[in-house]
Coordinates of C-alpha atoms and ligand atoms in Angstrom, one line a residue:
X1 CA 10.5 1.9 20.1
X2 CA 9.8 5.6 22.2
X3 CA 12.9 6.3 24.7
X4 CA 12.4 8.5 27.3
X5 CA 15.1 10.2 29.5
X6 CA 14.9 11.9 32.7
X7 CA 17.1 15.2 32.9
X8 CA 18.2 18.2 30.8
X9 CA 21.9 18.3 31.6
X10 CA 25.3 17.9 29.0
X11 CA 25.0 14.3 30.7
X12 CA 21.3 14.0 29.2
X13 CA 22.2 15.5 26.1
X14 CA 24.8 12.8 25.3
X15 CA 22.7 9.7 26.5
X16 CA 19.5 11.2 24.0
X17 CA 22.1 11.9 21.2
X18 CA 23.8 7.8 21.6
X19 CA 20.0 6.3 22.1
X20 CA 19.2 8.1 18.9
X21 CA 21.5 6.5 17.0
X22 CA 19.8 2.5 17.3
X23 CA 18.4 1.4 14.6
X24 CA 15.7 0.4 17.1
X25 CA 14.5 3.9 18.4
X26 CA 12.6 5.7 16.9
X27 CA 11.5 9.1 19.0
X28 CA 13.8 9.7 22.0
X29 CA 12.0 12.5 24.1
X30 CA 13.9 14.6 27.0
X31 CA 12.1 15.7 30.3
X32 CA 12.5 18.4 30.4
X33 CA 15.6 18.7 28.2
X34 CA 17.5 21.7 27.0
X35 CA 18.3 24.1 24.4
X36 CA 20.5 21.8 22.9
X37 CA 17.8 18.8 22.9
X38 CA 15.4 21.1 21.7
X39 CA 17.1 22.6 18.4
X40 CA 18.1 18.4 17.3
X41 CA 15.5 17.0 15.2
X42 CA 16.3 13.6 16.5
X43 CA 15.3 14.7 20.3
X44 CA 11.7 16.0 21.7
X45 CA 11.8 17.8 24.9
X46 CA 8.9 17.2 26.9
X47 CA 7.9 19.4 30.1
X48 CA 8.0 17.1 33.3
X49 CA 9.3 16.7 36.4
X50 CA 7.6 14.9 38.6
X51 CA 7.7 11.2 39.1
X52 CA 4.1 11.1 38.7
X53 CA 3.9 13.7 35.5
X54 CA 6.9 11.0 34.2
X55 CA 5.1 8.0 34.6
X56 CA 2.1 8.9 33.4
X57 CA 3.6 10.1 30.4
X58 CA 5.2 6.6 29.6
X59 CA 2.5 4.8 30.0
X60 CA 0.3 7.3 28.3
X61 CA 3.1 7.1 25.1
X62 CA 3.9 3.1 25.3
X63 CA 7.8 4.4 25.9
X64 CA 9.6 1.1 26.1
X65 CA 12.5 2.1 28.4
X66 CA 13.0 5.1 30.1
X67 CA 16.9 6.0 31.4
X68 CA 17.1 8.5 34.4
X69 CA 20.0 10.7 34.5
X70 CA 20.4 13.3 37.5
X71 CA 20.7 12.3 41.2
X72 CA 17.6 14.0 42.4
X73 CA 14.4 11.9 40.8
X74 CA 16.4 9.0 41.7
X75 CA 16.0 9.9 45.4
X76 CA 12.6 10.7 45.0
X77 CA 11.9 7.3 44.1
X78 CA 10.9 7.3 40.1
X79 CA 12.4 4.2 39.6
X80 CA 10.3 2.7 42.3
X81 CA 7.0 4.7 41.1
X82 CA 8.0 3.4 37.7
X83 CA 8.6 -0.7 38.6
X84 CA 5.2 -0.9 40.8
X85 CA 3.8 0.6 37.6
X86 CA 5.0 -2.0 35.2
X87 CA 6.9 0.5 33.1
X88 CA 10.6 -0.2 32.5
X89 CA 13.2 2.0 34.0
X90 CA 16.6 1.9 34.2
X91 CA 18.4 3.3 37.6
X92 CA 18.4 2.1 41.6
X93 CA 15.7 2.2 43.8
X94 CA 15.6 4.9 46.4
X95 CA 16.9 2.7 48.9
X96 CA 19.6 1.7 46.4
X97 CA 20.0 5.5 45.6
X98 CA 21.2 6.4 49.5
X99 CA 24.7 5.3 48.1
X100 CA 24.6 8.8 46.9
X101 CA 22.0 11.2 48.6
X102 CA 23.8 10.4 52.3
X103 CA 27.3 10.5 52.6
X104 CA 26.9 9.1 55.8
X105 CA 25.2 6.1 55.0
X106 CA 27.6 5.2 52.0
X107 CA 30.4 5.9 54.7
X108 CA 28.7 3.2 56.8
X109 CA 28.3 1.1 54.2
X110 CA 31.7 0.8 53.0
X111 CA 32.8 0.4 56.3
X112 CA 30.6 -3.0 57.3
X113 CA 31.3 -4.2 53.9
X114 CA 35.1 -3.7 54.2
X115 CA 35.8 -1.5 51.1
X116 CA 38.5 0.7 50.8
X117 CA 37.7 4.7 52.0
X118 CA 39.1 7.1 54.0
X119 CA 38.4 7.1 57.9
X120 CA 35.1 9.9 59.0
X121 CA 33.1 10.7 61.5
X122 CA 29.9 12.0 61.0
X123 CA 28.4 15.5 63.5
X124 CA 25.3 17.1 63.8
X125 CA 26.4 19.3 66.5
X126 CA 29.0 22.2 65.5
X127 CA 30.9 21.9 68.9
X128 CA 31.4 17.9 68.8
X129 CA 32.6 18.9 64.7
X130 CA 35.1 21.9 65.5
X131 CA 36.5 19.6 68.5
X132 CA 37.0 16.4 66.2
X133 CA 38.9 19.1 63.5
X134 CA 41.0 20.4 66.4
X135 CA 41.9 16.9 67.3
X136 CA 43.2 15.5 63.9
X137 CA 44.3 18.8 62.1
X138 CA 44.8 20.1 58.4
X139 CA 44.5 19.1 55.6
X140 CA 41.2 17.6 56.7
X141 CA 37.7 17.2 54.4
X142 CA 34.4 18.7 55.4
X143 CA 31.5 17.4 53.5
X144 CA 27.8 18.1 53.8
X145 CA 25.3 15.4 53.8
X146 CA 22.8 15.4 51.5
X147 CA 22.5 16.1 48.0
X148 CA 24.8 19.5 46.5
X149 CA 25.2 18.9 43.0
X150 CA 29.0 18.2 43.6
X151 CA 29.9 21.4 45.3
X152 CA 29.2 20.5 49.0
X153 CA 32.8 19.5 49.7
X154 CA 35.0 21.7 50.8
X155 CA 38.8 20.2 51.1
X156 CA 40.1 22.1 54.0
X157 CA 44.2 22.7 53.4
X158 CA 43.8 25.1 57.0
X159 CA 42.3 24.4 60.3
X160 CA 40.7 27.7 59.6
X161 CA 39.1 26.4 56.2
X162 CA 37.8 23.4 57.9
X163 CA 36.3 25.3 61.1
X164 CA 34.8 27.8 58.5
X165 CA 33.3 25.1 56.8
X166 CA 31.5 23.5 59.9
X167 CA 29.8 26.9 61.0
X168 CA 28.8 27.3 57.0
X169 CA 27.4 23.6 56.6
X170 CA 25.8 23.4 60.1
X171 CA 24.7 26.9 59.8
X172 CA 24.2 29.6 56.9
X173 CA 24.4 26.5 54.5
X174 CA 25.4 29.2 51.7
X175 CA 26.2 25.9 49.1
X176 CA 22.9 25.3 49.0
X177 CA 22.7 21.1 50.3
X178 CA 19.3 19.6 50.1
X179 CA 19.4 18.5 53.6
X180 CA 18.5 14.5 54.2
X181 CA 16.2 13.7 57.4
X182 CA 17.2 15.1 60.7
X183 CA 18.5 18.1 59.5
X184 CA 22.2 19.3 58.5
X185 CA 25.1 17.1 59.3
X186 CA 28.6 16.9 58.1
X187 CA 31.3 14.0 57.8
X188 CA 34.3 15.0 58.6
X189 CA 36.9 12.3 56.5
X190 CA 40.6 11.5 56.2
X191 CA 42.1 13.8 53.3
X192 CA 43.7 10.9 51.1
X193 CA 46.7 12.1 49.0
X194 CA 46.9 10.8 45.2
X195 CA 45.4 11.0 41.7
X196 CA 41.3 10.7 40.9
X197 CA 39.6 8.9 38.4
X198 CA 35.8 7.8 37.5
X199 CA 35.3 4.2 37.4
X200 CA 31.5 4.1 36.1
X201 CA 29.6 0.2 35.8
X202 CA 26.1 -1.1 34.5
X203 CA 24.5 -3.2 37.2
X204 CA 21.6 -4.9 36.2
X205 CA 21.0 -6.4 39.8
X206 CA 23.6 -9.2 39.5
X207 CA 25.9 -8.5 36.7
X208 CA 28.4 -6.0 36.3
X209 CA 29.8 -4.2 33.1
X210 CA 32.3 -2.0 33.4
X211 CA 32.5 1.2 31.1
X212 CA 35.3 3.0 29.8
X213 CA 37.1 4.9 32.2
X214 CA 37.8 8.6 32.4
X215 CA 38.6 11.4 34.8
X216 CA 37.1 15.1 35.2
X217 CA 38.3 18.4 36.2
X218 CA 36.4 19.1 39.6
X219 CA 38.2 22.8 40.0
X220 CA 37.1 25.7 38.6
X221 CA 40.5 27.0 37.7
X222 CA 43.8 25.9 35.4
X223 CA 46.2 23.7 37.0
X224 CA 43.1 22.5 39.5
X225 CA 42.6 25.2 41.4
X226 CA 39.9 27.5 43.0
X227 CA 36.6 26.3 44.2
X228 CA 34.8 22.8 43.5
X229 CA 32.6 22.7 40.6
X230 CA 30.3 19.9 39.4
X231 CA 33.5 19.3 36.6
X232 CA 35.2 21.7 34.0
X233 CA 36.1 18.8 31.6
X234 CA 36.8 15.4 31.1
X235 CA 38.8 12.8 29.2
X236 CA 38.4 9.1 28.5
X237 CA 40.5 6.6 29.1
X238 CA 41.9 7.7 32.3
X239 CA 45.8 6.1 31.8
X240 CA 46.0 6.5 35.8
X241 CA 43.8 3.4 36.0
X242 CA 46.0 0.8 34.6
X243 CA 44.9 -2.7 34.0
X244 CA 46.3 -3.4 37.5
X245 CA 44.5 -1.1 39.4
X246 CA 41.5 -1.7 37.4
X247 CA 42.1 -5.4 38.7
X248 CA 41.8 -3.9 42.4
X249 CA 39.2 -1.6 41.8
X250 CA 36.9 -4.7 40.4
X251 CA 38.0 -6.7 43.5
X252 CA 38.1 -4.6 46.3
X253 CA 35.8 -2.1 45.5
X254 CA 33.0 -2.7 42.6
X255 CA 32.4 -6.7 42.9
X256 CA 32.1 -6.4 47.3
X257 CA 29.5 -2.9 46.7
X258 CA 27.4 -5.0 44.1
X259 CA 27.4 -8.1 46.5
X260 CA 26.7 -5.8 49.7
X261 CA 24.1 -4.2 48.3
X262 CA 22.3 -7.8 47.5
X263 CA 23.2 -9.0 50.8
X264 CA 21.7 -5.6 52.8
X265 CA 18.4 -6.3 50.1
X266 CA 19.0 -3.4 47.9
X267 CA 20.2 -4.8 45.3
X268 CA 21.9 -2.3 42.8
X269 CA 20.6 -2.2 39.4
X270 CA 21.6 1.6 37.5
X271 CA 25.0 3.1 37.0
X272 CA 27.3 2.9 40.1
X273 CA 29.6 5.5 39.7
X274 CA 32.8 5.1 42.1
X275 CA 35.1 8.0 42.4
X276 CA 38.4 6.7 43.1
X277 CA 41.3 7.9 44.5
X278 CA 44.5 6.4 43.5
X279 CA 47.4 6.8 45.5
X280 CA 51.6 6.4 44.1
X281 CA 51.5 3.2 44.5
X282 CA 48.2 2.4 42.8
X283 CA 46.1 1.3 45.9
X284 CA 42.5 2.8 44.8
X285 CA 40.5 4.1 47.8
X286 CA 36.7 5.1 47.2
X287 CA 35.9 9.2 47.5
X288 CA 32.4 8.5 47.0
X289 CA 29.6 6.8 45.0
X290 CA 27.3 8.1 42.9
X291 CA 24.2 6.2 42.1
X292 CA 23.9 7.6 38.0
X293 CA 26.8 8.9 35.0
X294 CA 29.6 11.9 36.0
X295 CA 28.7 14.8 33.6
X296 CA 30.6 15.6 31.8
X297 CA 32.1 12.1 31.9
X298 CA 29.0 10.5 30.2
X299 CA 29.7 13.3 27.3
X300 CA 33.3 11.1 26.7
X301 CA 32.5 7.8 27.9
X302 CA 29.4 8.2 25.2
X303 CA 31.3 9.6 22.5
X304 CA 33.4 6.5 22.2
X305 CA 30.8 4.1 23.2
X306 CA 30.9 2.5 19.3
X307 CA 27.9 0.2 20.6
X308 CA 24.3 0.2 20.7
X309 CA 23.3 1.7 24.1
X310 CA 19.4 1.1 23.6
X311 CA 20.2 -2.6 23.2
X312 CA 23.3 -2.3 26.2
X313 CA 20.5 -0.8 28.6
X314 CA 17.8 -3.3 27.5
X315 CA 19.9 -6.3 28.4
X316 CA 20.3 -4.0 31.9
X317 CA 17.0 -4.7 32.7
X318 CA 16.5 -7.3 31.5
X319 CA 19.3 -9.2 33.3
X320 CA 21.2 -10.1 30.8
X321 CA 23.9 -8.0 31.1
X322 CA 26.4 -11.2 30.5
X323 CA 25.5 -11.7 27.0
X324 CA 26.8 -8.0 26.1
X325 CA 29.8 -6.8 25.0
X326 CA 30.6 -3.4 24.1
X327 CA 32.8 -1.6 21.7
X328 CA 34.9 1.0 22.4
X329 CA 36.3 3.8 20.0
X330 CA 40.4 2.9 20.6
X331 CA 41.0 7.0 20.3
X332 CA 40.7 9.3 23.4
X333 CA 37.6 11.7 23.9
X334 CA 37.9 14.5 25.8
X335 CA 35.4 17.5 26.6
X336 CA 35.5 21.2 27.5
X337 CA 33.2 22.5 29.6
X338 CA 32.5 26.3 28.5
X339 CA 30.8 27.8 31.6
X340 CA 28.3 31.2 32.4
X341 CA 29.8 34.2 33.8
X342 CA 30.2 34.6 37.3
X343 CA 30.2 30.4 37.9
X344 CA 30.5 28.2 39.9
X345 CA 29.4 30.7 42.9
X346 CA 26.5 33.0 40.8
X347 CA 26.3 31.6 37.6
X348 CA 24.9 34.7 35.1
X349 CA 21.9 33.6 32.9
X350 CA 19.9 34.9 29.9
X351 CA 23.4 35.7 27.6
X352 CA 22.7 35.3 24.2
X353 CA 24.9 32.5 22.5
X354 CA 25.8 33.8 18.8
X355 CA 28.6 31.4 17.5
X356 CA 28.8 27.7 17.9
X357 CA 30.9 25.2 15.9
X358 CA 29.4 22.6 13.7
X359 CA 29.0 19.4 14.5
X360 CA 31.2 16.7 13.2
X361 CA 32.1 12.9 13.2
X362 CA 34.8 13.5 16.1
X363 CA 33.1 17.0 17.6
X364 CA 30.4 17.0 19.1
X365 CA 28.6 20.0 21.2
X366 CA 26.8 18.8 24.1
X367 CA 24.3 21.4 25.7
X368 CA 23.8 21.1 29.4
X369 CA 22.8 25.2 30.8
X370 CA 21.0 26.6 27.5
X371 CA 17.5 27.4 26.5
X372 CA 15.7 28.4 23.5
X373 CA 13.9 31.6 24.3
X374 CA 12.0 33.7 21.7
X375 CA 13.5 31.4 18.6
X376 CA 17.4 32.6 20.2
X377 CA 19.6 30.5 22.2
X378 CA 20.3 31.7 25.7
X379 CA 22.4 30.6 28.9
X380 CA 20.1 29.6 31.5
X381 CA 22.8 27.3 33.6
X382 CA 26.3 27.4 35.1
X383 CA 27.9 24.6 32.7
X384 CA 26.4 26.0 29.5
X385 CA 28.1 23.3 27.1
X386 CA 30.4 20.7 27.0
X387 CA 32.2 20.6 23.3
X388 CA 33.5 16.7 23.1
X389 CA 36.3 15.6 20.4
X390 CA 38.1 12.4 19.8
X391 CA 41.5 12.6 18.5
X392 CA 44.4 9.4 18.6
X393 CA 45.9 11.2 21.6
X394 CA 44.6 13.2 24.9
X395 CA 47.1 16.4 23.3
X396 CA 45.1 15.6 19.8
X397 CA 41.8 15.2 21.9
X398 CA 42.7 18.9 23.2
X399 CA 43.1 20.5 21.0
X400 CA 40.3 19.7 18.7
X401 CA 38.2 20.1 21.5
X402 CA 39.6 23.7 22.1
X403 CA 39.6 24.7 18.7
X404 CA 36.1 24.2 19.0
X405 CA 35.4 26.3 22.0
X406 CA 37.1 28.9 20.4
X407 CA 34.2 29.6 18.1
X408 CA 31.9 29.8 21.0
X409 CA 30.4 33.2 21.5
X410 CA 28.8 34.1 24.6
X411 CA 29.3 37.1 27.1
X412 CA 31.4 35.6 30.1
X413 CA 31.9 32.5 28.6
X414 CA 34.8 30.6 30.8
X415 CA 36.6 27.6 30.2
X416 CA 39.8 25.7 30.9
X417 CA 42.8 25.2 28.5
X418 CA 44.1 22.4 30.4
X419 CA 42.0 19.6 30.5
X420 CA 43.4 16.5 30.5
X421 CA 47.3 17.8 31.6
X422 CA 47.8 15.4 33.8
X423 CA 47.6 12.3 30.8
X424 CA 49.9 14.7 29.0
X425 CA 52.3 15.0 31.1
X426 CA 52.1 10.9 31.7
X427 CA 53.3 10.8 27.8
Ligands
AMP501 P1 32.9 14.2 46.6 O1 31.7 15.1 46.3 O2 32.8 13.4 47.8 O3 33.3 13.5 45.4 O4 34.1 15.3 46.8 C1 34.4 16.2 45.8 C2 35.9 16.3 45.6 O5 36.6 16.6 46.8 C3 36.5 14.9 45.2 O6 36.4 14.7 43.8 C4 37.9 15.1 45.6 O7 38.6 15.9 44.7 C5 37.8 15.9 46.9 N1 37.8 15.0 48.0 C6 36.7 14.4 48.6 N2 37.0 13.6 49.7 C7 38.4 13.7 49.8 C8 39.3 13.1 50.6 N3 38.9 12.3 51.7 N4 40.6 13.3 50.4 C9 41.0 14.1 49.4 N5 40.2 14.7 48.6 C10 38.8 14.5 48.7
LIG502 N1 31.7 15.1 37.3 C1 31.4 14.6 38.6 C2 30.0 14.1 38.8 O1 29.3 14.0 37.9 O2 29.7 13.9 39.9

């Protein structure tokens, strides 16, 4: 069987690398893939991005399932352009995919389907915004609506944060949001105090399965601080998601979004990604979906994924997502993202990358921002790699991981020694 998957991030990297492994695929190809995908002999990176380039390409090359994994073509509709072709996709619809791309309609949503979030309003109009922050004070959160790679989010500690945030999301736009219809918005939300954690499930349109779960680093800087970044690292199982809260998370959150999206007729098929927010006393609250994997959660979720995810994903569309169970490794994985000079506000690109560790049964070294350019390996993204290791404890995790980021050579190469601190500090 021909795979094919959409994307050429450390998230796409990791799906390519798992669906190689079934004994029942035999090319796995990556549109458009990176350097990473490129230099494995396993992987063929193919040049596409459009929906219409994709689909003709499966059809033309009989690929017999095809697994998106970035936000944006899932907004454009490929899964859509895909199913009224007859080819077989796995993600939501467009409709399904708003979960994501609007903040303002997932707000909505979560509030006529009674699941747990923090209160918002949504503006258009600066004044009506800056008057609403007045109002309810700091710490308050400012969030553009519309797609921002996870960076459009600024958590305001001051009033003067939050007001400078309205003017910049309503105005300038300097972070770069791909804007939905009618033109910039914000929602302003409820800052919720507590600890986060990805809770990531396969929907195949009526039954759920639930991953492992894990957490990332959204800060640029040790101790999580600095400026949002689409995550700096990441560690599976998240021990902050005990099997009581994952109890309430199935209940209150996951089950009621799968049955509201049936009952609003979009029903979700994909990965539904909830970011949770878990507060002392273990009441989860939702920060937000996403409508696809976190990267670089897929990297860990994937590396202890001990099942076939070619024959997971065909029972996904298939609907048969009840007759499959899947194994997970029992150790912890956890993932170092080593990022380009000069990120997350201008990442640097084009720096040569000399030294890399070899790969290993419990290292891996996802690619997510490098490119092969004449025959040498380059930076050409903000998150240049993720280097994943699975050790029998987050601290064992750590520093396997680290030791293999050490032997990373690049110019400006940035990382975090502290991912995963907080299950540390739990043990
Ligand atoms: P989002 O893109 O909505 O996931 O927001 C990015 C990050 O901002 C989240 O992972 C949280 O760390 C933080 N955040 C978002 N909304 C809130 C909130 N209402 N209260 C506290 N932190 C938040
Ligand atoms: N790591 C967070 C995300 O993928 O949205």
């Amino acid at each position: 069987m021909k795979v094919l998957v959409i994307g050429g991030g450390g998230r796409e990297h990791a799906l390519a690398w798992k669906l190689a492994q079934s004994e029942r695929v035999q090319s796995v190809y990556v549109a458009p893939g990176n350097g990473g995908t490129a230099a494995d002999p396993a992987l063929k990176n193919v040049p596409l991005s459009t929906p219409e380039q994709l689909a003709d390409f499966a059809a033309a090359e009989k690929i017999a399932l095809t697994v998106v994994g970035p936000e944006a073509p899932l907004s454009q509709g490929v899964v859509d352009l895909f199913r009224a072709r007859g080819l077989r996709i796995f993600g939501p619809t467009k409709a399904a995919a708003m979960l994501e791309s609007s903040k303002a309609h997932a707000k909505a949503f979560m509030q006529r389907h009674g699941i747990p979030t923090a209160l918002y309003a949504s503006f258009t109009e600066a004044a009506a915004a800056h008057a609403h922050v007045a109002k309810h004070g700091a710490p308050i959160v400012i969030k553009a609506d519309g797609l921002a790679a996870g960076k459009g989010v600024v958590v305001a500690m001051t009033l003067e944060e939050a007001h400078a945030a309205i003017d910049d999301m309503l105005g300038a736009n300097t972070l770069g949001v791909a804007h939905n219809e009618g033109g910039a918005r914000v929602v302003i939300e409820e800052f919720m105090a507590g600890e986060e954690a990805s809770f990531i499930v396969v929907c195949d349109g009526r039954n759920v399965l639930t991953l492992a779960t894990s957490q990332d680093h959204k800060r640029i800087g040790e101790g999580d601080t600095g400026p949002n970044t689409g995550g700096m690292g990441a560690y599976s199982p998240a021990p902050v998601v005990t099997p009581n809260v994952h109890a309430k998370v199935m209940q209150e959150i996951v089950n009621p979004t799968i049955a509201g999206m049936a009952k609003d007729g979009t029903p979700y098929t994909g990965f539904l990604y909830a970011g949770l927010m878990i507060d002392a006393q273990g009441q989860p609250r939702t920060v937000e979906f996403n409508c696809r994997l976190g990267d670089p959660e897929a990297q860990v979720i994937l590396m202890r994924l001990k099942s076939d995810l070619f024959e997971l994903l065909m029972h996904a569309t298939d609907g048969t997502l009840d007759k499959f169970e899947p194994q997970w490794d029992r150790r912890t994985a956890l993932g170092v993202v080593v990022a380009a000079h000069g990120y997350p506000a201008s990442p640097r690109k084009g720096d040569a990358i000399t030294a890399l560790p070899g790969s290993a049964p419990d290292l891996q070294v996802f690619h997510a921002g490098t490119a092969q350019q004449d025959g040498r390996l380059v930076t050409s993204g903000g998150r240049v790699l993720c280097v994943t290791a699975l050790g029998d404890s987050v601290r064992l995790a750590q520093q396997r991981a680290l030791a293999g980021v050490r032997e990373v050579q690049f110019a400006g190469a940035q990382w975090r020694n502290d991912i995963g601190h907080r299950a540390i500090k739990q043990h």
